[in-house]
Amino acid sequence: MVGGCQSCFLTYMSVLLLGCFLHDVEAPNPQHEIHTKVGDTVELSSGLSTEGVTKAEWKYEGLTIADEDGAFKNTQFDGRLEFKSYSFSLTLKGLTLKDSGNFSFISAKEKVQRPTVIFILYVHEPITKEPIVNSSSTWHTSNASCTVVLECSAATTGHVTYQWTVGTETFNGFRLQHILRQQDEDTKFNCTVSNVVSEMSTIKTVSCSNTTSEPQERGTGLFSALIVGAGGCLLVAVTVGVAVCAYRHKQSQAGVDSNDLTVYADINDVAIGDPCSLYETIDNRGNTVPSGPNTVYDKIQLNRLKKESVSPHQHIS
């Protein structure tokens, strides 16, 4: 019995000594994830004891930004960083997307380094606008149904998730393909876009009708497009040809008309320059017409008669 009591005593003392040894040993906090949005303020606290600390500093992506003397200047957090020396906590204000990254707190107690505490900060852009949903529907005559394809898009950057709700069913992804029957009533498709800090939703109502025909084969559509294009080119060529022929005919007709001006020119007593006529003007300057009546027939005077000629023809002067 005495041996049993000694064994219990030794066990108790061992546990007590181990508790005293671990009194000053603090459990490590290796890594923490923090998600916040643009413009927010976040406080990073190591959770470690501040008693007897001889060294304390904060680093961002390996670069020291604060220590026990205060926050450093000329960093990307200049004017937005606050370091509390009594708690060694770090406060970041006016967060931006570029502030995302790793923050580490390094400290030593009585010149013995303690475990490094790491914070991984994720800054997200909040979703402030409803997502946009586009849809297309194809009618199937064989079974009187429609294949509806919907696409949801968010007006934001960064990682987002898409979730569709149709009745009691849910689907993931930005694109959804769904089958509707003609007898179905208007179907509501709810698209929700979310990230870890915000979410927005919108509803699209779709009905099934035979207004949309079966899609044509790609080859058939291409052949039809080629036929239409060739016909258009032929029409343009014919139009241009007709226009050119009409223009040339008009020009040739204008040339003929310009040559058919006047066949006969007026006959004047005095020719002016070189008249334009088909008949050449005979210059009769050598035989000047004597003064007197300007007529075809002249006055016959007896004293102008000459002696009789032996010619059978009478000579008139």
Short mmCIF file of N, CA and C in Angstrom, two decimals, residues 116-286:
data_model
loop_
_atom_site.label_atom_id
_atom_site.label_comp_id
_atom_site.label_asym_id
_atom_site.label_seq_id
_atom_site.Cartn_x
_atom_site.Cartn_y
_atom_site.Cartn_z
N THR A 116 5.72 32.56 -34.99
CA THR A 116 5.24 33.61 -35.88
C THR A 116 3.76 33.41 -36.18
N VAL A 117 3.02 34.49 -36.07
CA VAL A 117 1.58 34.46 -36.36
C VAL A 117 1.37 35.06 -37.75
N ILE A 118 0.67 34.32 -38.60
CA ILE A 118 0.48 34.73 -40.00
C ILE A 118 -1.00 35.00 -40.26
N PHE A 119 -1.24 36.12 -40.94
CA PHE A 119 -2.59 36.49 -41.38
C PHE A 119 -2.59 36.58 -42.91
N ILE A 120 -3.55 35.93 -43.53
CA ILE A 120 -3.73 36.05 -44.98
C ILE A 120 -4.98 36.90 -45.21
N LEU A 121 -4.75 38.09 -45.76
CA LEU A 121 -5.84 39.05 -45.95
C LEU A 121 -6.33 39.01 -47.39
N TYR A 122 -7.64 38.88 -47.55
CA TYR A 122 -8.28 38.91 -48.87
C TYR A 122 -9.23 40.10 -48.91
N VAL A 123 -8.93 41.04 -49.79
CA VAL A 123 -9.80 42.20 -49.96
C VAL A 123 -10.61 42.00 -51.24
N HIS A 124 -11.93 42.06 -51.12
CA HIS A 124 -12.82 41.79 -52.24
C HIS A 124 -13.59 43.06 -52.62
N GLU A 125 -13.92 43.13 -53.90
CA GLU A 125 -14.77 44.22 -54.37
C GLU A 125 -16.22 43.83 -54.15
N PRO A 126 -17.00 44.64 -53.47
CA PRO A 126 -18.40 44.27 -53.22
C PRO A 126 -19.23 44.32 -54.50
N ILE A 127 -20.21 43.45 -54.59
CA ILE A 127 -21.13 43.43 -55.72
C ILE A 127 -22.24 44.43 -55.43
N THR A 128 -22.33 45.46 -56.26
CA THR A 128 -23.31 46.53 -56.03
C THR A 128 -24.40 46.58 -57.08
N LYS A 129 -24.25 45.83 -58.18
CA LYS A 129 -25.26 45.85 -59.25
C LYS A 129 -25.81 44.45 -59.48
N GLU A 130 -27.07 44.41 -59.89
CA GLU A 130 -27.68 43.12 -60.18
C GLU A 130 -27.03 42.49 -61.40
N PRO A 131 -26.90 41.18 -61.41
CA PRO A 131 -26.31 40.52 -62.59
C PRO A 131 -27.23 40.64 -63.80
N ILE A 132 -26.65 40.49 -64.98
CA ILE A 132 -27.39 40.55 -66.24
C ILE A 132 -27.59 39.13 -66.76
N VAL A 133 -28.83 38.80 -67.12
CA VAL A 133 -29.16 37.46 -67.62
C VAL A 133 -29.63 37.57 -69.06
N ASN A 134 -28.97 36.86 -69.96
CA ASN A 134 -29.37 36.76 -71.36
C ASN A 134 -29.84 35.34 -71.64
N SER A 135 -30.88 35.22 -72.46
CA SER A 135 -31.45 33.90 -72.73
C SER A 135 -31.76 33.74 -74.21
N SER A 136 -31.75 32.50 -74.67
CA SER A 136 -32.16 32.14 -76.03
C SER A 136 -32.94 30.84 -75.95
N SER A 137 -33.93 30.69 -76.84
CA SER A 137 -34.80 29.52 -76.80
C SER A 137 -34.92 28.90 -78.18
N THR A 138 -34.89 27.58 -78.24
CA THR A 138 -35.04 26.84 -79.50
C THR A 138 -36.24 25.92 -79.39
N TRP A 139 -37.14 26.04 -80.35
CA TRP A 139 -38.38 25.25 -80.37
C TRP A 139 -38.14 23.92 -81.10
N HIS A 140 -38.62 22.83 -80.48
CA HIS A 140 -38.53 21.49 -81.06
C HIS A 140 -39.94 21.02 -81.42
N THR A 141 -40.18 20.90 -82.72
CA THR A 141 -41.52 20.51 -83.19
C THR A 141 -41.83 19.06 -82.83
N SER A 142 -40.82 18.21 -82.79
CA SER A 142 -41.05 16.78 -82.59
C SER A 142 -41.73 16.47 -81.26
N ASN A 143 -41.36 17.17 -80.20
CA ASN A 143 -41.95 16.90 -78.89
C ASN A 143 -42.56 18.15 -78.24
N ALA A 144 -42.75 19.20 -79.02
CA ALA A 144 -43.39 20.43 -78.54
C ALA A 144 -42.72 20.93 -77.25
N SER A 145 -41.41 21.10 -77.32
CA SER A 145 -40.66 21.58 -76.16
C SER A 145 -39.64 22.62 -76.61
N CYS A 146 -39.01 23.24 -75.63
CA CYS A 146 -38.01 24.27 -75.90
C CYS A 146 -36.74 23.97 -75.12
N THR A 147 -35.62 24.23 -75.74
CA THR A 147 -34.34 24.21 -75.04
C THR A 147 -33.95 25.65 -74.76
N VAL A 148 -33.88 25.99 -73.49
CA VAL A 148 -33.58 27.35 -73.06
C VAL A 148 -32.14 27.40 -72.56
N VAL A 149 -31.38 28.34 -73.08
CA VAL A 149 -30.00 28.55 -72.65
C VAL A 149 -29.90 29.94 -72.03
N LEU A 150 -29.44 30.01 -70.79
CA LEU A 150 -29.32 31.27 -70.06
C LEU A 150 -27.88 31.48 -69.63
N GLU A 151 -27.44 32.73 -69.69
CA GLU A 151 -26.10 33.10 -69.24
C GLU A 151 -26.21 34.29 -68.29
N CYS A 152 -25.49 34.19 -67.18
CA CYS A 152 -25.53 35.22 -66.14
C CYS A 152 -24.14 35.85 -66.03
N SER A 153 -24.09 37.16 -65.96
CA SER A 153 -22.81 37.87 -65.86
C SER A 153 -22.90 38.95 -64.79
N ALA A 154 -21.79 39.12 -64.07
CA ALA A 154 -21.74 40.10 -62.99
C ALA A 154 -20.83 41.25 -63.36
N ALA A 155 -21.25 42.47 -63.03
CA ALA A 155 -20.46 43.67 -63.33
C ALA A 155 -19.50 43.93 -62.19
N THR A 156 -18.54 43.01 -62.00
CA THR A 156 -17.56 43.16 -60.93
C THR A 156 -16.32 42.38 -61.29
N THR A 157 -15.24 42.67 -60.59
CA THR A 157 -13.99 41.95 -60.80
C THR A 157 -13.76 41.00 -59.64
N GLY A 158 -12.77 40.14 -59.79
CA GLY A 158 -12.48 39.20 -58.74
C GLY A 158 -13.29 37.92 -58.87
N HIS A 159 -13.06 37.03 -57.93
CA HIS A 159 -13.71 35.72 -57.97
C HIS A 159 -15.14 35.82 -57.45
N VAL A 160 -16.08 35.32 -58.25
CA VAL A 160 -17.48 35.27 -57.85
C VAL A 160 -18.03 33.89 -58.18
N THR A 161 -19.11 33.52 -57.53
CA THR A 161 -19.79 32.25 -57.79
C THR A 161 -21.20 32.53 -58.29
N TYR A 162 -21.68 31.64 -59.17
CA TYR A 162 -23.01 31.77 -59.76
C TYR A 162 -23.87 30.59 -59.31
N GLN A 163 -25.10 30.90 -58.96
CA GLN A 163 -26.04 29.85 -58.58
C GLN A 163 -27.41 30.16 -59.18
N TRP A 164 -28.01 29.14 -59.82
CA TRP A 164 -29.33 29.25 -60.41
C TRP A 164 -30.35 28.55 -59.53
N THR A 165 -31.52 29.16 -59.46
CA THR A 165 -32.64 28.53 -58.76
C THR A 165 -33.83 28.50 -59.70
N VAL A 166 -34.32 27.28 -59.98
CA VAL A 166 -35.49 27.07 -60.85
C VAL A 166 -36.48 26.22 -60.07
N GLY A 167 -37.51 26.87 -59.55
CA GLY A 167 -38.44 26.16 -58.69
C GLY A 167 -37.74 25.74 -57.41
N THR A 168 -37.67 24.43 -57.18
CA THR A 168 -36.99 23.90 -55.99
C THR A 168 -35.60 23.36 -56.33
N GLU A 169 -35.17 23.51 -57.57
CA GLU A 169 -33.88 23.00 -57.99
C GLU A 169 -32.83 24.11 -57.99
N THR A 170 -31.60 23.74 -57.71
CA THR A 170 -30.48 24.68 -57.74
C THR A 170 -29.37 24.12 -58.63
N PHE A 171 -28.71 25.03 -59.34
CA PHE A 171 -27.61 24.66 -60.23
C PHE A 171 -26.49 25.68 -60.06
N ASN A 172 -25.26 25.23 -60.28
CA ASN A 172 -24.10 26.10 -60.16
C ASN A 172 -23.50 26.38 -61.54
N GLY A 173 -22.86 27.53 -61.66
CA GLY A 173 -22.24 27.92 -62.93
C GLY A 173 -22.95 29.11 -63.54
N PHE A 174 -22.22 29.86 -64.37
CA PHE A 174 -22.81 31.06 -64.97
C PHE A 174 -23.73 30.72 -66.14
N ARG A 175 -23.64 29.49 -66.69
CA ARG A 175 -24.44 29.10 -67.85
C ARG A 175 -25.36 27.95 -67.47
N LEU A 176 -26.61 28.04 -67.92
CA LEU A 176 -27.61 27.02 -67.59
C LEU A 176 -28.40 26.65 -68.84
N GLN A 177 -28.58 25.35 -69.06
CA GLN A 177 -29.42 24.84 -70.15
C GLN A 177 -30.57 24.06 -69.54
N HIS A 178 -31.77 24.43 -69.94
CA HIS A 178 -32.97 23.85 -69.31
C HIS A 178 -34.01 23.52 -70.38
N ILE A 179 -34.78 22.47 -70.14
CA ILE A 179 -35.83 22.04 -71.06
C ILE A 179 -37.19 22.47 -70.52
N LEU A 180 -37.96 23.15 -71.36
CA LEU A 180 -39.32 23.56 -71.01
C LEU A 180 -40.30 22.93 -71.98
N ARG A 181 -41.51 22.65 -71.48
CA ARG A 181 -42.58 22.14 -72.34
C ARG A 181 -43.54 23.27 -72.67
N GLN A 182 -44.24 23.09 -73.78
CA GLN A 182 -45.14 24.15 -74.23
C GLN A 182 -46.25 24.40 -73.22
N GLN A 183 -46.70 23.34 -72.55
CA GLN A 183 -47.80 23.50 -71.59
C GLN A 183 -47.34 24.10 -70.26
N ASP A 184 -46.03 24.21 -70.07
CA ASP A 184 -45.54 24.82 -68.84
C ASP A 184 -45.88 26.31 -68.82
N GLU A 185 -46.15 26.80 -67.63
CA GLU A 185 -46.39 28.23 -67.48
C GLU A 185 -45.06 28.99 -67.53
N ASP A 186 -45.14 30.30 -67.44
CA ASP A 186 -43.92 31.10 -67.42
C ASP A 186 -43.00 30.62 -66.29
N THR A 187 -41.76 30.34 -66.65
CA THR A 187 -40.80 29.79 -65.69
C THR A 187 -39.83 30.88 -65.27
N LYS A 188 -39.59 30.99 -63.97
CA LYS A 188 -38.69 32.01 -63.43
C LYS A 188 -37.33 31.38 -63.12
N PHE A 189 -36.30 32.01 -63.66
CA PHE A 189 -34.93 31.58 -63.41
C PHE A 189 -34.25 32.66 -62.57
N ASN A 190 -33.80 32.28 -61.38
CA ASN A 190 -33.17 33.22 -60.45
C ASN A 190 -31.67 32.98 -60.45
N CYS A 191 -30.91 34.01 -60.84
CA CYS A 191 -29.44 33.92 -60.84
C CYS A 191 -28.90 34.76 -59.69
N THR A 192 -28.07 34.13 -58.85
CA THR A 192 -27.46 34.81 -57.72
C THR A 192 -25.94 34.81 -57.89
N VAL A 193 -25.37 36.00 -57.87
CA VAL A 193 -23.92 36.17 -57.95
C VAL A 193 -23.42 36.57 -56.57
N SER A 194 -22.38 35.91 -56.10
CA SER A 194 -21.92 36.19 -54.74
C SER A 194 -20.41 36.01 -54.62
N ASN A 195 -19.87 36.72 -53.66
CA ASN A 195 -18.51 36.45 -53.17
C ASN A 195 -18.60 36.41 -51.65
N VAL A 196 -17.46 36.38 -50.98
CA VAL A 196 -17.50 36.17 -49.53
C VAL A 196 -17.99 37.39 -48.77
N VAL A 197 -18.14 38.53 -49.45
CA VAL A 197 -18.55 39.74 -48.73
C VAL A 197 -19.89 40.29 -49.19
N SER A 198 -20.43 39.82 -50.33
CA SER A 198 -21.70 40.39 -50.82
C SER A 198 -22.32 39.44 -51.84
N GLU A 199 -23.58 39.73 -52.18
CA GLU A 199 -24.27 38.96 -53.22
C GLU A 199 -25.43 39.79 -53.78
N MET A 200 -25.78 39.51 -55.04
CA MET A 200 -26.90 40.16 -55.71
C MET A 200 -27.60 39.11 -56.57
N SER A 201 -28.93 39.33 -56.79
CA SER A 201 -29.72 38.37 -57.55
C SER A 201 -30.60 39.10 -58.57
N THR A 202 -31.00 38.37 -59.60
CA THR A 202 -31.95 38.87 -60.58
C THR A 202 -32.77 37.70 -61.11
N ILE A 203 -34.00 37.99 -61.59
CA ILE A 203 -34.92 36.95 -62.04
C ILE A 203 -35.23 37.17 -63.52
N LYS A 204 -35.18 36.09 -64.28
CA LYS A 204 -35.52 36.09 -65.70
C LYS A 204 -36.68 35.14 -65.92
N THR A 205 -37.77 35.66 -66.53
CA THR A 205 -38.95 34.84 -66.80
C THR A 205 -38.94 34.42 -68.26
N VAL A 206 -39.09 33.11 -68.50
CA VAL A 206 -39.01 32.54 -69.85
C VAL A 206 -40.22 31.64 -70.06
N SER A 207 -40.79 31.70 -71.27
CA SER A 207 -41.90 30.82 -71.66
C SER A 207 -41.53 30.07 -72.92
N CYS A 208 -42.20 28.94 -73.14
CA CYS A 208 -41.91 28.09 -74.30
C CYS A 208 -43.01 28.27 -75.34
N SER A 209 -42.62 28.61 -76.57
CA SER A 209 -43.57 28.77 -77.67
C SER A 209 -42.89 28.33 -78.95
N ASN A 210 -43.68 28.20 -80.02
CA ASN A 210 -43.15 27.73 -81.30
C ASN A 210 -42.68 28.87 -82.19
N THR A 211 -42.36 30.00 -81.59
CA THR A 211 -41.89 31.14 -82.38
C THR A 211 -40.43 30.97 -82.80
N THR A 212 -39.73 30.07 -82.15
CA THR A 212 -38.33 29.82 -82.47
C THR A 212 -38.21 28.48 -83.17
N SER A 213 -37.65 28.46 -84.36
CA SER A 213 -37.54 27.25 -85.15
C SER A 213 -36.26 26.51 -84.82
N GLU A 214 -36.17 25.30 -85.37
CA GLU A 214 -34.98 24.50 -85.18
C GLU A 214 -33.78 25.21 -85.82
N PRO A 215 -32.64 25.17 -85.20
CA PRO A 215 -31.46 25.81 -85.81
C PRO A 215 -31.05 25.08 -87.07
N GLN A 216 -30.67 25.82 -88.11
CA GLN A 216 -30.23 25.22 -89.35
C GLN A 216 -28.83 24.66 -89.21
N GLU A 217 -28.55 23.71 -90.12
CA GLU A 217 -27.20 23.17 -90.14
C GLU A 217 -26.23 24.27 -90.54
N ARG A 218 -25.04 24.17 -90.05
CA ARG A 218 -24.05 25.21 -90.32
C ARG A 218 -23.71 25.28 -91.81
N GLY A 219 -23.60 24.09 -92.46
CA GLY A 219 -23.26 24.07 -93.87
C GLY A 219 -24.35 24.69 -94.71
N THR A 220 -25.62 24.40 -94.37
CA THR A 220 -26.74 24.97 -95.12
C THR A 220 -26.77 26.48 -94.98
N GLY A 221 -26.56 26.95 -93.78
CA GLY A 221 -26.54 28.40 -93.58
C GLY A 221 -25.42 29.07 -94.35
N LEU A 222 -24.24 28.42 -94.39
CA LEU A 222 -23.12 29.00 -95.12
C LEU A 222 -23.40 29.02 -96.61
N PHE A 223 -24.01 27.93 -97.14
CA PHE A 223 -24.33 27.88 -98.56
C PHE A 223 -25.33 28.96 -98.92
N SER A 224 -26.34 29.14 -98.06
CA SER A 224 -27.33 30.20 -98.32
C SER A 224 -26.68 31.57 -98.32
N ALA A 225 -25.77 31.78 -97.40
CA ALA A 225 -25.08 33.08 -97.35
C ALA A 225 -24.26 33.32 -98.61
N LEU A 226 -23.61 32.25 -99.12
CA LEU A 226 -22.83 32.40 -100.35
C LEU A 226 -23.72 32.74 -101.54
N ILE A 227 -24.90 32.07 -101.61
CA ILE A 227 -25.83 32.35 -102.71
C ILE A 227 -26.30 33.80 -102.67
N VAL A 228 -26.66 34.24 -101.47
CA VAL A 228 -27.12 35.63 -101.33
C VAL A 228 -26.02 36.61 -101.72
N GLY A 229 -24.78 36.32 -101.30
CA GLY A 229 -23.67 37.21 -101.64
C GLY A 229 -23.40 37.25 -103.13
N ALA A 230 -23.44 36.06 -103.79
CA ALA A 230 -23.21 36.03 -105.24
C ALA A 230 -24.30 36.78 -105.99
N GLY A 231 -25.55 36.59 -105.56
CA GLY A 231 -26.66 37.31 -106.20
C GLY A 231 -26.52 38.81 -106.06
N GLY A 232 -26.09 39.25 -104.88
CA GLY A 232 -25.89 40.69 -104.68
C GLY A 232 -24.80 41.24 -105.58
N CYS A 233 -23.68 40.49 -105.71
CA CYS A 233 -22.60 40.94 -106.59
C CYS A 233 -23.05 41.01 -108.04
N LEU A 234 -23.83 40.00 -108.48
CA LEU A 234 -24.32 39.99 -109.86
C LEU A 234 -25.23 41.18 -110.12
N LEU A 235 -26.10 41.48 -109.16
CA LEU A 235 -27.01 42.62 -109.31
C LEU A 235 -26.23 43.92 -109.43
N VAL A 236 -25.20 44.07 -108.62
CA VAL A 236 -24.39 45.29 -108.68
C VAL A 236 -23.69 45.40 -110.03
N ALA A 237 -23.16 44.26 -110.54
CA ALA A 237 -22.46 44.29 -111.83
C ALA A 237 -23.40 44.67 -112.96
N VAL A 238 -24.63 44.10 -112.97
CA VAL A 238 -25.61 44.44 -114.01
C VAL A 238 -25.98 45.91 -113.94
N THR A 239 -26.19 46.41 -112.74
CA THR A 239 -26.56 47.82 -112.58
C THR A 239 -25.47 48.74 -113.11
N VAL A 240 -24.21 48.42 -112.78
CA VAL A 240 -23.10 49.25 -113.26
C VAL A 240 -22.98 49.18 -114.78
N GLY A 241 -23.17 47.97 -115.36
CA GLY A 241 -23.10 47.84 -116.81
C GLY A 241 -24.15 48.65 -117.52
N VAL A 242 -25.39 48.58 -117.03
CA VAL A 242 -26.47 49.36 -117.64
C VAL A 242 -26.18 50.85 -117.54
N ALA A 243 -25.67 51.28 -116.41
CA ALA A 243 -25.36 52.70 -116.24
C ALA A 243 -24.27 53.15 -117.21
N VAL A 244 -23.24 52.32 -117.41
CA VAL A 244 -22.16 52.67 -118.34
C VAL A 244 -22.67 52.75 -119.77
N CYS A 245 -23.50 51.76 -120.18
CA CYS A 245 -24.05 51.78 -121.53
C CYS A 245 -24.92 53.01 -121.77
N ALA A 246 -25.75 53.33 -120.79
CA ALA A 246 -26.61 54.50 -120.92
C ALA A 246 -25.78 55.78 -121.04
N TYR A 247 -24.70 55.83 -120.28
CA TYR A 247 -23.85 57.03 -120.33
C TYR A 247 -23.18 57.16 -121.69
N ARG A 248 -22.66 56.05 -122.21
CA ARG A 248 -22.00 56.10 -123.52
C ARG A 248 -22.99 56.45 -124.63
N HIS A 249 -24.21 55.90 -124.56
CA HIS A 249 -25.22 56.22 -125.57
C HIS A 249 -25.57 57.70 -125.53
N LYS A 250 -25.65 58.23 -124.36
CA LYS A 250 -25.98 59.65 -124.21
C LYS A 250 -24.87 60.52 -124.78
N GLN A 251 -23.60 60.10 -124.54
CA GLN A 251 -22.48 60.87 -125.05
C GLN A 251 -22.43 60.84 -126.58
N SER A 252 -22.67 59.66 -127.19
CA SER A 252 -22.65 59.55 -128.65
C SER A 252 -23.79 60.34 -129.27
N GLN A 253 -24.96 60.33 -128.64
CA GLN A 253 -26.10 61.11 -129.14
C GLN A 253 -25.80 62.60 -129.07
N ALA A 254 -25.12 62.99 -128.03
CA ALA A 254 -24.76 64.40 -127.91
C ALA A 254 -23.79 64.80 -129.00
N GLY A 255 -22.87 63.88 -129.43
CA GLY A 255 -21.94 64.19 -130.51
C GLY A 255 -22.63 64.36 -131.84
N VAL A 256 -23.63 63.50 -132.11
CA VAL A 256 -24.38 63.63 -133.37
C VAL A 256 -25.15 64.93 -133.40
N ASP A 257 -25.75 65.28 -132.31
CA ASP A 257 -26.54 66.52 -132.26
C ASP A 257 -25.66 67.74 -132.48
N SER A 258 -24.42 67.66 -131.96
CA SER A 258 -23.54 68.83 -132.12
C SER A 258 -23.11 69.02 -133.56
N ASN A 259 -23.08 67.93 -134.40
CA ASN A 259 -22.70 68.06 -135.81
C ASN A 259 -23.86 68.50 -136.69
N ASP A 260 -25.07 68.31 -136.24
CA ASP A 260 -26.26 68.68 -137.02
C ASP A 260 -26.74 70.07 -136.65
N LEU A 261 -25.86 71.04 -136.78
CA LEU A 261 -26.26 72.39 -136.39
C LEU A 261 -26.98 73.09 -137.54
N THR A 262 -26.25 73.53 -138.60
CA THR A 262 -26.86 74.25 -139.73
C THR A 262 -26.15 73.81 -141.00
N VAL A 263 -26.91 73.35 -141.95
CA VAL A 263 -26.33 72.90 -143.21
C VAL A 263 -26.01 74.10 -144.10
N TYR A 264 -26.93 75.04 -144.14
CA TYR A 264 -26.78 76.22 -145.00
C TYR A 264 -26.56 77.44 -144.13
N ALA A 265 -25.66 78.29 -144.60
CA ALA A 265 -25.40 79.53 -143.88
C ALA A 265 -26.09 80.68 -144.58
N ASP A 266 -26.31 81.72 -143.84
CA ASP A 266 -26.92 82.91 -144.43
C ASP A 266 -25.94 83.57 -145.39
N ILE A 267 -26.46 84.06 -146.48
CA ILE A 267 -25.63 84.74 -147.48
C ILE A 267 -25.76 86.24 -147.27
N ASN A 268 -24.65 86.86 -146.96
CA ASN A 268 -24.63 88.31 -146.74
C ASN A 268 -23.83 88.96 -147.86
N ASP A 269 -24.02 90.26 -147.98
CA ASP A 269 -23.27 91.00 -148.99
C ASP A 269 -21.79 90.98 -148.70
N VAL A 270 -21.46 91.06 -147.38
CA VAL A 270 -20.05 91.10 -147.00
C VAL A 270 -19.78 89.91 -146.14
N ALA A 271 -18.84 89.10 -146.52
CA ALA A 271 -18.49 87.90 -145.74
C ALA A 271 -17.68 88.32 -144.53
N ILE A 272 -18.06 87.78 -143.40
CA ILE A 272 -17.37 88.11 -142.15
C ILE A 272 -16.47 86.95 -141.79
N GLY A 273 -15.18 87.20 -141.81
CA GLY A 273 -14.24 86.15 -141.44
C GLY A 273 -14.35 84.97 -142.38
N ASP A 274 -14.27 83.80 -141.88
CA ASP A 274 -14.43 82.56 -142.62
C ASP A 274 -15.69 81.90 -142.15
N PRO A 275 -16.78 82.09 -142.91
CA PRO A 275 -18.05 81.53 -142.45
C PRO A 275 -17.99 80.02 -142.44
N CYS A 276 -18.73 79.43 -141.47
CA CYS A 276 -18.78 77.98 -141.33
C CYS A 276 -19.97 77.47 -142.10
N SER A 277 -19.74 76.97 -143.32
CA SER A 277 -20.83 76.43 -144.14
C SER A 277 -20.26 75.35 -145.01
N LEU A 278 -21.13 74.61 -145.64
CA LEU A 278 -20.71 73.53 -146.52
C LEU A 278 -20.23 74.04 -147.87
N TYR A 279 -20.58 75.26 -148.17
CA TYR A 279 -20.19 75.84 -149.46
C TYR A 279 -19.13 76.89 -149.25
N GLU A 280 -18.11 76.85 -150.10
CA GLU A 280 -17.02 77.81 -149.96
C GLU A 280 -17.43 79.15 -150.54
N THR A 281 -17.07 80.20 -149.88
CA THR A 281 -17.41 81.55 -150.34
C THR A 281 -16.50 81.94 -151.50
N ILE A 282 -17.11 82.41 -152.54
CA ILE A 282 -16.35 82.84 -153.73
C ILE A 282 -16.00 84.30 -153.60
N ASP A 283 -14.72 84.55 -153.62
CA ASP A 283 -14.25 85.93 -153.47
C ASP A 283 -14.36 86.65 -154.81
N ASN A 284 -15.24 87.63 -154.86
CA ASN A 284 -15.52 88.36 -156.12
C ASN A 284 -15.08 89.80 -156.00
N ARG A 285 -13.93 89.94 -155.28
CA ARG A 285 -13.49 91.32 -155.03
C ARG A 285 -12.99 91.99 -156.33
N GLY A 286 -12.54 91.17 -157.27
CA GLY A 286 -11.99 91.77 -158.50
C GLY A 286 -13.05 92.41 -159.38
#
